[in-house]
């Protein structure tokens, strides 16, 4: 987002504490039936803490958005007054900068921007770290696969003349990418997702009626032996281009799919490759 909050060094940060606390509240509410109806949840002490955490998180996001808007405006003013503007002051834009620029073209509100910011800042940190941990465990348990990844990294590093990895060089590491995707198949960071049906869904034996809330268990979906033979086996070759061709796109959904697909999918995999 173009903003440092030193989350790893400052565990007492109000933002960091609010992230952990609201996550705990959500889990408690999911596990306890009496907290699920809104009117009962509002009577509990958890609700007050929930609202306090939300206020902390949203206030921080809005503060960052407003600061970046002011920064972008100032930068544009400088560019307009400098003769060599494009070369001298132009930097790689942060994701938030792109959102703000898009908001100007498509009339997005600050709330729309904040929702996308929250998705990256709140949803992205734990899911990405979990995926890295599972990938490292699986590579550590499969020496032959680990050796292939190591060789690919050496080749890529040599071609880059030992310079820091770039997006282009990371994109060329197809086997490492396949290893991450296979780890996400076995251990998806979000093991199930819920949806409310907007229309009737006919199945072979019955119809799921509109407005039904359904849960898709991604963990089980990824273990369909008809799609992934020997599903418990860690086999990154499943995600090489020649093996992905023809596979139903909804057979593998670690980032969900369709209109609610995670907008951070490609960025997440790049982060995991880089780490």
mmCIF file of C-alpha atoms in Angstrom:
data_model
loop_
_atom_site.group_PDB
_atom_site.id
_atom_site.type_symbol
_atom_site.label_atom_id
_atom_site.label_comp_id
_atom_site.label_asym_id
_atom_site.label_seq_id
_atom_site.Cartn_x
_atom_site.Cartn_y
_atom_site.Cartn_z
ATOM 1 C CA UNK A 1 0.000 0.000 0.000
ATOM 2 C CA UNK A 2 3.056 2.263 0.139
ATOM 3 C CA UNK A 3 2.815 2.517 3.936
ATOM 4 C CA UNK A 4 4.999 0.860 6.595
ATOM 5 C CA UNK A 5 3.391 -0.151 9.887
ATOM 6 C CA UNK A 6 6.339 -2.230 11.238
ATOM 7 C CA UNK A 7 3.939 -5.030 12.142
ATOM 8 C CA UNK A 8 6.690 -7.606 12.706
ATOM 9 C CA UNK A 9 8.715 -5.347 15.001
ATOM 10 C CA UNK A 10 5.847 -3.679 16.849
ATOM 11 C CA UNK A 11 3.461 -6.360 18.080
ATOM 12 C CA UNK A 12 1.824 -3.771 20.356
ATOM 13 C CA UNK A 13 0.665 -1.709 17.404
ATOM 14 C CA UNK A 14 -3.025 -0.863 17.741
ATOM 15 C CA UNK A 15 -3.623 -2.035 14.183
ATOM 16 C CA UNK A 16 -1.882 -5.383 14.746
ATOM 17 C CA UNK A 17 -3.772 -5.983 18.005
ATOM 18 C CA UNK A 18 -7.080 -5.130 16.334
ATOM 19 C CA UNK A 19 -6.382 -7.612 13.504
ATOM 20 C CA UNK A 20 -5.790 -10.455 15.947
ATOM 21 C CA UNK A 21 -8.655 -9.536 18.270
ATOM 22 C CA UNK A 22 -11.314 -9.236 15.583
ATOM 23 C CA UNK A 23 -10.141 -12.540 14.081
ATOM 24 C CA UNK A 24 -10.658 -14.183 17.471
ATOM 25 C CA UNK A 25 -14.116 -12.606 17.838
ATOM 26 C CA UNK A 26 -15.189 -13.842 14.404
ATOM 27 C CA UNK A 27 -14.067 -17.393 15.234
ATOM 28 C CA UNK A 28 -15.944 -17.332 18.547
ATOM 29 C CA UNK A 29 -19.075 -16.100 16.797
ATOM 30 C CA UNK A 30 -18.824 -18.855 14.186
ATOM 31 C CA UNK A 31 -18.453 -21.520 16.898
ATOM 32 C CA UNK A 32 -21.263 -20.370 19.205
ATOM 33 C CA UNK A 33 -24.791 -20.575 17.841
ATOM 34 C CA UNK A 34 -26.223 -18.030 20.295
ATOM 35 C CA UNK A 35 -23.814 -15.376 18.962
ATOM 36 C CA UNK A 36 -24.758 -15.832 15.321
ATOM 37 C CA UNK A 37 -28.060 -13.885 15.216
ATOM 38 C CA UNK A 38 -27.251 -10.187 14.970
ATOM 39 C CA UNK A 39 -29.682 -9.098 17.690
ATOM 40 C CA UNK A 40 -28.112 -11.497 20.240
ATOM 41 C CA UNK A 41 -24.566 -10.666 19.198
ATOM 42 C CA UNK A 42 -25.250 -6.963 19.791
ATOM 43 C CA UNK A 43 -26.182 -7.759 23.418
ATOM 44 C CA UNK A 44 -22.845 -9.432 24.113
ATOM 45 C CA UNK A 45 -19.605 -7.853 25.333
ATOM 46 C CA UNK A 46 -17.926 -9.214 22.197
ATOM 47 C CA UNK A 47 -19.974 -6.817 20.081
ATOM 48 C CA UNK A 48 -18.463 -3.761 21.758
ATOM 49 C CA UNK A 49 -14.961 -5.129 21.209
ATOM 50 C CA UNK A 50 -15.901 -6.035 17.626
ATOM 51 C CA UNK A 51 -16.991 -2.453 16.893
ATOM 52 C CA UNK A 52 -13.915 -1.002 18.593
ATOM 53 C CA UNK A 53 -11.621 -3.192 16.469
ATOM 54 C CA UNK A 54 -13.542 -2.310 13.312
ATOM 55 C CA UNK A 55 -13.185 1.371 14.111
ATOM 56 C CA UNK A 56 -9.415 0.955 14.583
ATOM 57 C CA UNK A 57 -9.023 -0.972 11.326
ATOM 58 C CA UNK A 58 -11.275 1.235 9.205
ATOM 59 C CA UNK A 59 -9.853 4.469 10.642
ATOM 60 C CA UNK A 60 -6.343 3.356 9.769
ATOM 61 C CA UNK A 61 -7.372 2.384 6.232
ATOM 62 C CA UNK A 62 -9.152 5.694 5.635
ATOM 63 C CA UNK A 63 -6.132 7.566 7.029
ATOM 64 C CA UNK A 64 -3.813 5.755 4.621
ATOM 65 C CA UNK A 65 -6.187 6.406 1.686
ATOM 66 C CA UNK A 66 -6.407 10.133 2.457
ATOM 67 C CA UNK A 67 -2.644 10.420 2.897
ATOM 68 C CA UNK A 68 -1.999 8.651 -0.412
ATOM 69 C CA UNK A 69 -4.548 10.863 -2.185
ATOM 70 C CA UNK A 70 -2.776 13.960 -0.876
ATOM 71 C CA UNK A 71 0.610 12.509 -1.832
ATOM 72 C CA UNK A 72 -0.577 11.697 -5.368
ATOM 73 C CA UNK A 73 -2.010 15.189 -5.786
ATOM 74 C CA UNK A 74 1.257 16.759 -4.633
ATOM 75 C CA UNK A 75 3.254 14.488 -6.919
ATOM 76 C CA UNK A 76 1.108 15.442 -9.916
ATOM 77 C CA UNK A 77 1.614 19.135 -9.142
ATOM 78 C CA UNK A 78 5.378 18.589 -9.098
ATOM 79 C CA UNK A 79 5.236 16.687 -12.385
ATOM 80 C CA UNK A 80 3.308 19.525 -14.006
ATOM 81 C CA UNK A 81 5.902 22.101 -12.935
ATOM 82 C CA UNK A 82 9.011 20.109 -13.839
ATOM 83 C CA UNK A 83 10.341 19.967 -17.377
ATOM 84 C CA UNK A 84 11.570 16.388 -17.097
ATOM 85 C CA UNK A 85 8.730 15.153 -14.975
ATOM 86 C CA UNK A 86 8.299 11.623 -16.319
ATOM 87 C CA UNK A 87 11.918 10.594 -15.752
ATOM 88 C CA UNK A 88 12.664 12.423 -12.513
ATOM 89 C CA UNK A 89 9.733 11.851 -10.179
ATOM 90 C CA UNK A 90 7.801 8.901 -11.519
ATOM 91 C CA UNK A 91 8.007 5.843 -9.254
ATOM 92 C CA UNK A 92 6.448 2.399 -9.424
ATOM 93 C CA UNK A 93 2.900 2.960 -8.097
ATOM 94 C CA UNK A 94 1.724 1.136 -4.996
ATOM 95 C CA UNK A 95 -1.452 -0.949 -5.240
ATOM 96 C CA UNK A 96 -3.317 1.757 -3.342
ATOM 97 C CA UNK A 97 -2.203 4.344 -5.913
ATOM 98 C CA UNK A 98 -3.719 2.216 -8.665
ATOM 99 C CA UNK A 99 -6.982 1.930 -6.723
ATOM 100 C CA UNK A 100 -7.150 5.695 -6.233
ATOM 101 C CA UNK A 101 -6.486 6.316 -9.925
ATOM 102 C CA UNK A 102 -9.178 3.765 -10.821
ATOM 103 C CA UNK A 103 -11.605 5.501 -8.442
ATOM 104 C CA UNK A 104 -11.177 8.729 -10.369
ATOM 105 C CA UNK A 105 -12.074 6.996 -13.642
ATOM 106 C CA UNK A 106 -14.893 4.797 -12.351
ATOM 107 C CA UNK A 107 -16.342 6.917 -9.538
ATOM 108 C CA UNK A 108 -15.398 4.591 -6.667
ATOM 109 C CA UNK A 109 -16.061 5.887 -3.166
ATOM 110 C CA UNK A 110 -13.514 5.866 -0.327
ATOM 111 C CA UNK A 111 -15.527 2.995 1.153
ATOM 112 C CA UNK A 112 -15.070 0.967 -2.050
ATOM 113 C CA UNK A 113 -11.326 1.607 -1.912
ATOM 114 C CA UNK A 114 -11.202 0.807 1.805
ATOM 115 C CA UNK A 115 -12.872 -2.576 1.231
ATOM 116 C CA UNK A 116 -10.173 -3.537 -1.268
ATOM 117 C CA UNK A 117 -7.434 -2.226 1.023
ATOM 118 C CA UNK A 118 -8.860 -4.291 3.898
ATOM 119 C CA UNK A 119 -8.887 -7.376 1.688
ATOM 120 C CA UNK A 120 -5.144 -7.072 1.065
ATOM 121 C CA UNK A 121 -4.095 -5.894 4.524
ATOM 122 C CA UNK A 122 -6.369 -8.104 6.618
ATOM 123 C CA UNK A 123 -6.943 -11.204 4.484
ATOM 124 C CA UNK A 124 -3.552 -11.356 2.821
ATOM 125 C CA UNK A 125 -1.117 -11.624 5.717
ATOM 126 C CA UNK A 126 -2.176 -14.870 7.410
ATOM 127 C CA UNK A 127 -3.230 -16.779 4.295
ATOM 128 C CA UNK A 128 0.071 -16.066 2.521
ATOM 129 C CA UNK A 129 2.215 -17.031 5.520
ATOM 130 C CA UNK A 130 0.228 -20.263 5.950
ATOM 131 C CA UNK A 131 0.778 -21.154 2.282
ATOM 132 C CA UNK A 132 4.533 -20.520 2.638
ATOM 133 C CA UNK A 133 4.700 -22.777 5.730
ATOM 134 C CA UNK A 134 2.873 -25.667 4.022
ATOM 135 C CA UNK A 135 5.012 -25.327 0.898
ATOM 136 C CA UNK A 136 8.224 -25.419 2.937
ATOM 137 C CA UNK A 137 7.003 -28.455 4.879
ATOM 138 C CA UNK A 138 6.102 -30.342 1.700
ATOM 139 C CA UNK A 139 9.385 -29.422 -0.004
ATOM 140 C CA UNK A 140 11.297 -30.486 3.101
ATOM 141 C CA UNK A 141 9.475 -33.822 3.034
ATOM 142 C CA UNK A 142 10.192 -34.437 -0.669
ATOM 143 C CA UNK A 143 13.922 -34.092 -1.329
ATOM 144 C CA UNK A 144 13.742 -34.817 -5.058
ATOM 145 C CA UNK A 145 11.168 -32.068 -5.618
ATOM 146 C CA UNK A 146 13.147 -29.707 -3.413
ATOM 147 C CA UNK A 147 16.256 -30.322 -5.547
ATOM 148 C CA UNK A 148 14.338 -29.407 -8.721
ATOM 149 C CA UNK A 149 13.228 -26.128 -7.148
ATOM 150 C CA UNK A 150 16.791 -25.384 -6.044
ATOM 151 C CA UNK A 151 18.126 -26.024 -9.549
ATOM 152 C CA UNK A 152 15.458 -23.753 -11.072
ATOM 153 C CA UNK A 153 16.371 -20.956 -8.638
ATOM 154 C CA UNK A 154 20.077 -21.331 -9.485
ATOM 155 C CA UNK A 155 19.365 -21.161 -13.234
ATOM 156 C CA UNK A 156 17.118 -18.105 -12.827
ATOM 157 C CA UNK A 157 19.645 -16.403 -10.539
ATOM 158 C CA UNK A 158 22.459 -17.070 -13.030
ATOM 159 C CA UNK A 159 20.435 -15.627 -15.920
ATOM 160 C CA UNK A 160 19.728 -12.518 -13.836
ATOM 161 C CA UNK A 161 23.486 -12.207 -13.111
ATOM 162 C CA UNK A 162 22.816 -12.498 -9.371
ATOM 163 C CA UNK A 163 20.647 -9.384 -9.289
ATOM 164 C CA UNK A 164 17.562 -9.274 -7.017
ATOM 165 C CA UNK A 165 14.643 -11.254 -8.402
ATOM 166 C CA UNK A 166 12.120 -9.248 -10.401
ATOM 167 C CA UNK A 167 8.517 -10.006 -11.287
ATOM 168 C CA UNK A 168 9.724 -11.226 -14.682
ATOM 169 C CA UNK A 169 12.284 -13.622 -13.208
ATOM 170 C CA UNK A 170 9.765 -14.941 -10.667
ATOM 171 C CA UNK A 171 7.255 -15.549 -13.468
ATOM 172 C CA UNK A 172 9.858 -17.669 -15.254
ATOM 173 C CA UNK A 173 10.123 -20.044 -12.283
ATOM 174 C CA UNK A 174 7.282 -22.306 -13.384
ATOM 175 C CA UNK A 175 8.241 -25.325 -11.284
ATOM 176 C CA UNK A 176 8.364 -23.311 -8.048
ATOM 177 C CA UNK A 177 4.958 -21.872 -8.945
ATOM 178 C CA UNK A 178 3.648 -25.416 -9.513
ATOM 179 C CA UNK A 179 4.996 -26.451 -6.100
ATOM 180 C CA UNK A 180 3.129 -23.594 -4.404
ATOM 181 C CA UNK A 181 -0.092 -24.363 -6.268
ATOM 182 C CA UNK A 182 0.119 -28.046 -5.347
ATOM 183 C CA UNK A 183 0.650 -27.094 -1.698
ATOM 184 C CA UNK A 184 -2.467 -24.907 -1.918
ATOM 185 C CA UNK A 185 -4.355 -27.833 -3.419
ATOM 186 C CA UNK A 186 -3.534 -30.067 -0.452
ATOM 187 C CA UNK A 187 -3.734 -27.378 2.214
ATOM 188 C CA UNK A 188 -5.758 -24.390 0.983
ATOM 189 C CA UNK A 189 -5.294 -21.372 3.238
ATOM 190 C CA UNK A 190 -9.086 -20.932 3.220
ATOM 191 C CA UNK A 191 -10.397 -24.522 3.549
ATOM 192 C CA UNK A 192 -14.064 -23.639 2.977
ATOM 193 C CA UNK A 193 -16.086 -20.731 1.607
ATOM 194 C CA UNK A 194 -19.755 -19.813 1.995
ATOM 195 C CA UNK A 195 -22.100 -18.362 -0.596
ATOM 196 C CA UNK A 196 -25.760 -17.347 -0.774
ATOM 197 C CA UNK A 197 -27.402 -18.570 -3.969
ATOM 198 C CA UNK A 198 -28.869 -15.831 -6.151
ATOM 199 C CA UNK A 199 -30.852 -18.335 -8.236
ATOM 200 C CA UNK A 200 -32.010 -21.965 -8.189
ATOM 201 C CA UNK A 201 -29.199 -24.436 -8.855
ATOM 202 C CA UNK A 202 -30.319 -27.734 -10.416
ATOM 203 C CA UNK A 203 -28.334 -30.832 -9.393
ATOM 204 C CA UNK A 204 -28.823 -34.394 -10.728
ATOM 205 C CA UNK A 205 -31.151 -35.466 -7.885
ATOM 206 C CA UNK A 206 -32.593 -32.225 -6.526
ATOM 207 C CA UNK A 207 -32.564 -28.445 -6.787
ATOM 208 C CA UNK A 208 -30.833 -26.067 -4.415
ATOM 209 C CA UNK A 209 -33.329 -23.209 -4.033
ATOM 210 C CA UNK A 210 -32.505 -19.559 -4.355
ATOM 211 C CA UNK A 211 -31.398 -17.782 -1.139
ATOM 212 C CA UNK A 212 -29.959 -21.010 0.269
ATOM 213 C CA UNK A 213 -26.629 -20.548 2.050
ATOM 214 C CA UNK A 214 -24.162 -23.189 0.891
ATOM 215 C CA UNK A 215 -20.672 -24.111 2.064
ATOM 216 C CA UNK A 216 -18.081 -25.266 -0.441
ATOM 217 C CA UNK A 217 -15.433 -27.386 1.293
ATOM 218 C CA UNK A 218 -12.364 -26.541 -0.772
ATOM 219 C CA UNK A 219 -10.230 -29.047 1.153
ATOM 220 C CA UNK A 220 -12.413 -31.938 -0.061
ATOM 221 C CA UNK A 221 -12.980 -30.518 -3.547
ATOM 222 C CA UNK A 222 -9.216 -30.535 -4.131
ATOM 223 C CA UNK A 223 -9.066 -34.215 -3.268
ATOM 224 C CA UNK A 224 -11.427 -35.450 -5.990
ATOM 225 C CA UNK A 225 -9.618 -38.552 -7.356
ATOM 226 C CA UNK A 226 -11.293 -38.157 -10.747
ATOM 227 C CA UNK A 227 -9.555 -34.803 -11.193
ATOM 228 C CA UNK A 228 -6.420 -35.432 -9.119
ATOM 229 C CA UNK A 229 -5.400 -39.133 -9.185
ATOM 230 C CA UNK A 230 -3.739 -40.236 -5.925
ATOM 231 C CA UNK A 231 -5.001 -37.007 -4.346
ATOM 232 C CA UNK A 232 -2.962 -37.274 -1.119
ATOM 233 C CA UNK A 233 0.309 -37.364 -3.070
ATOM 234 C CA UNK A 234 2.288 -34.121 -3.327
ATOM 235 C CA UNK A 235 2.910 -33.877 -7.071
ATOM 236 C CA UNK A 236 3.679 -30.386 -8.464
ATOM 237 C CA UNK A 237 3.641 -31.789 -12.008
ATOM 238 C CA UNK A 238 -0.159 -31.550 -11.810
ATOM 239 C CA UNK A 239 0.226 -27.781 -12.330
ATOM 240 C CA UNK A 240 2.633 -27.743 -15.234
ATOM 241 C CA UNK A 241 0.979 -26.136 -18.246
ATOM 242 C CA UNK A 242 0.569 -29.361 -20.211
ATOM 243 C CA UNK A 243 -1.296 -31.015 -17.311
ATOM 244 C CA UNK A 244 -3.541 -28.049 -16.480
ATOM 245 C CA UNK A 245 -4.927 -27.794 -20.022
ATOM 246 C CA UNK A 246 -8.490 -29.099 -20.182
ATOM 247 C CA UNK A 247 -9.013 -29.223 -16.410
ATOM 248 C CA UNK A 248 -12.296 -27.762 -15.175
ATOM 249 C CA UNK A 249 -11.424 -24.300 -13.774
ATOM 250 C CA UNK A 250 -13.704 -24.914 -10.783
ATOM 251 C CA UNK A 251 -11.866 -28.097 -9.752
ATOM 252 C CA UNK A 252 -9.131 -26.001 -8.132
ATOM 253 C CA UNK A 253 -10.236 -22.888 -6.244
ATOM 254 C CA UNK A 254 -7.791 -21.935 -3.450
ATOM 255 C CA UNK A 255 -8.646 -18.286 -4.187
ATOM 256 C CA UNK A 256 -12.358 -18.921 -4.795
ATOM 257 C CA UNK A 257 -13.683 -18.351 -8.327
ATOM 258 C CA UNK A 258 -16.085 -16.272 -10.373
ATOM 259 C CA UNK A 259 -17.104 -12.703 -9.422
ATOM 260 C CA UNK A 260 -15.903 -13.214 -5.822
ATOM 261 C CA UNK A 261 -12.491 -14.502 -6.840
ATOM 262 C CA UNK A 262 -9.690 -13.089 -4.654
ATOM 263 C CA UNK A 263 -8.177 -10.047 -6.380
ATOM 264 C CA UNK A 264 -4.834 -10.785 -4.714
ATOM 265 C CA UNK A 265 -4.329 -14.217 -6.285
ATOM 266 C CA UNK A 266 -1.386 -13.438 -8.557
ATOM 267 C CA UNK A 267 0.210 -11.071 -6.055
ATOM 268 C CA UNK A 268 -0.043 -13.715 -3.331
ATOM 269 C CA UNK A 269 1.717 -16.386 -5.398
ATOM 270 C CA UNK A 270 4.446 -13.893 -6.360
ATOM 271 C CA UNK A 271 4.989 -13.063 -2.669
ATOM 272 C CA UNK A 272 5.254 -16.751 -1.825
ATOM 273 C CA UNK A 273 7.771 -17.323 -4.630
ATOM 274 C CA UNK A 274 9.858 -14.353 -3.516
ATOM 275 C CA UNK A 275 9.916 -15.405 0.137
#
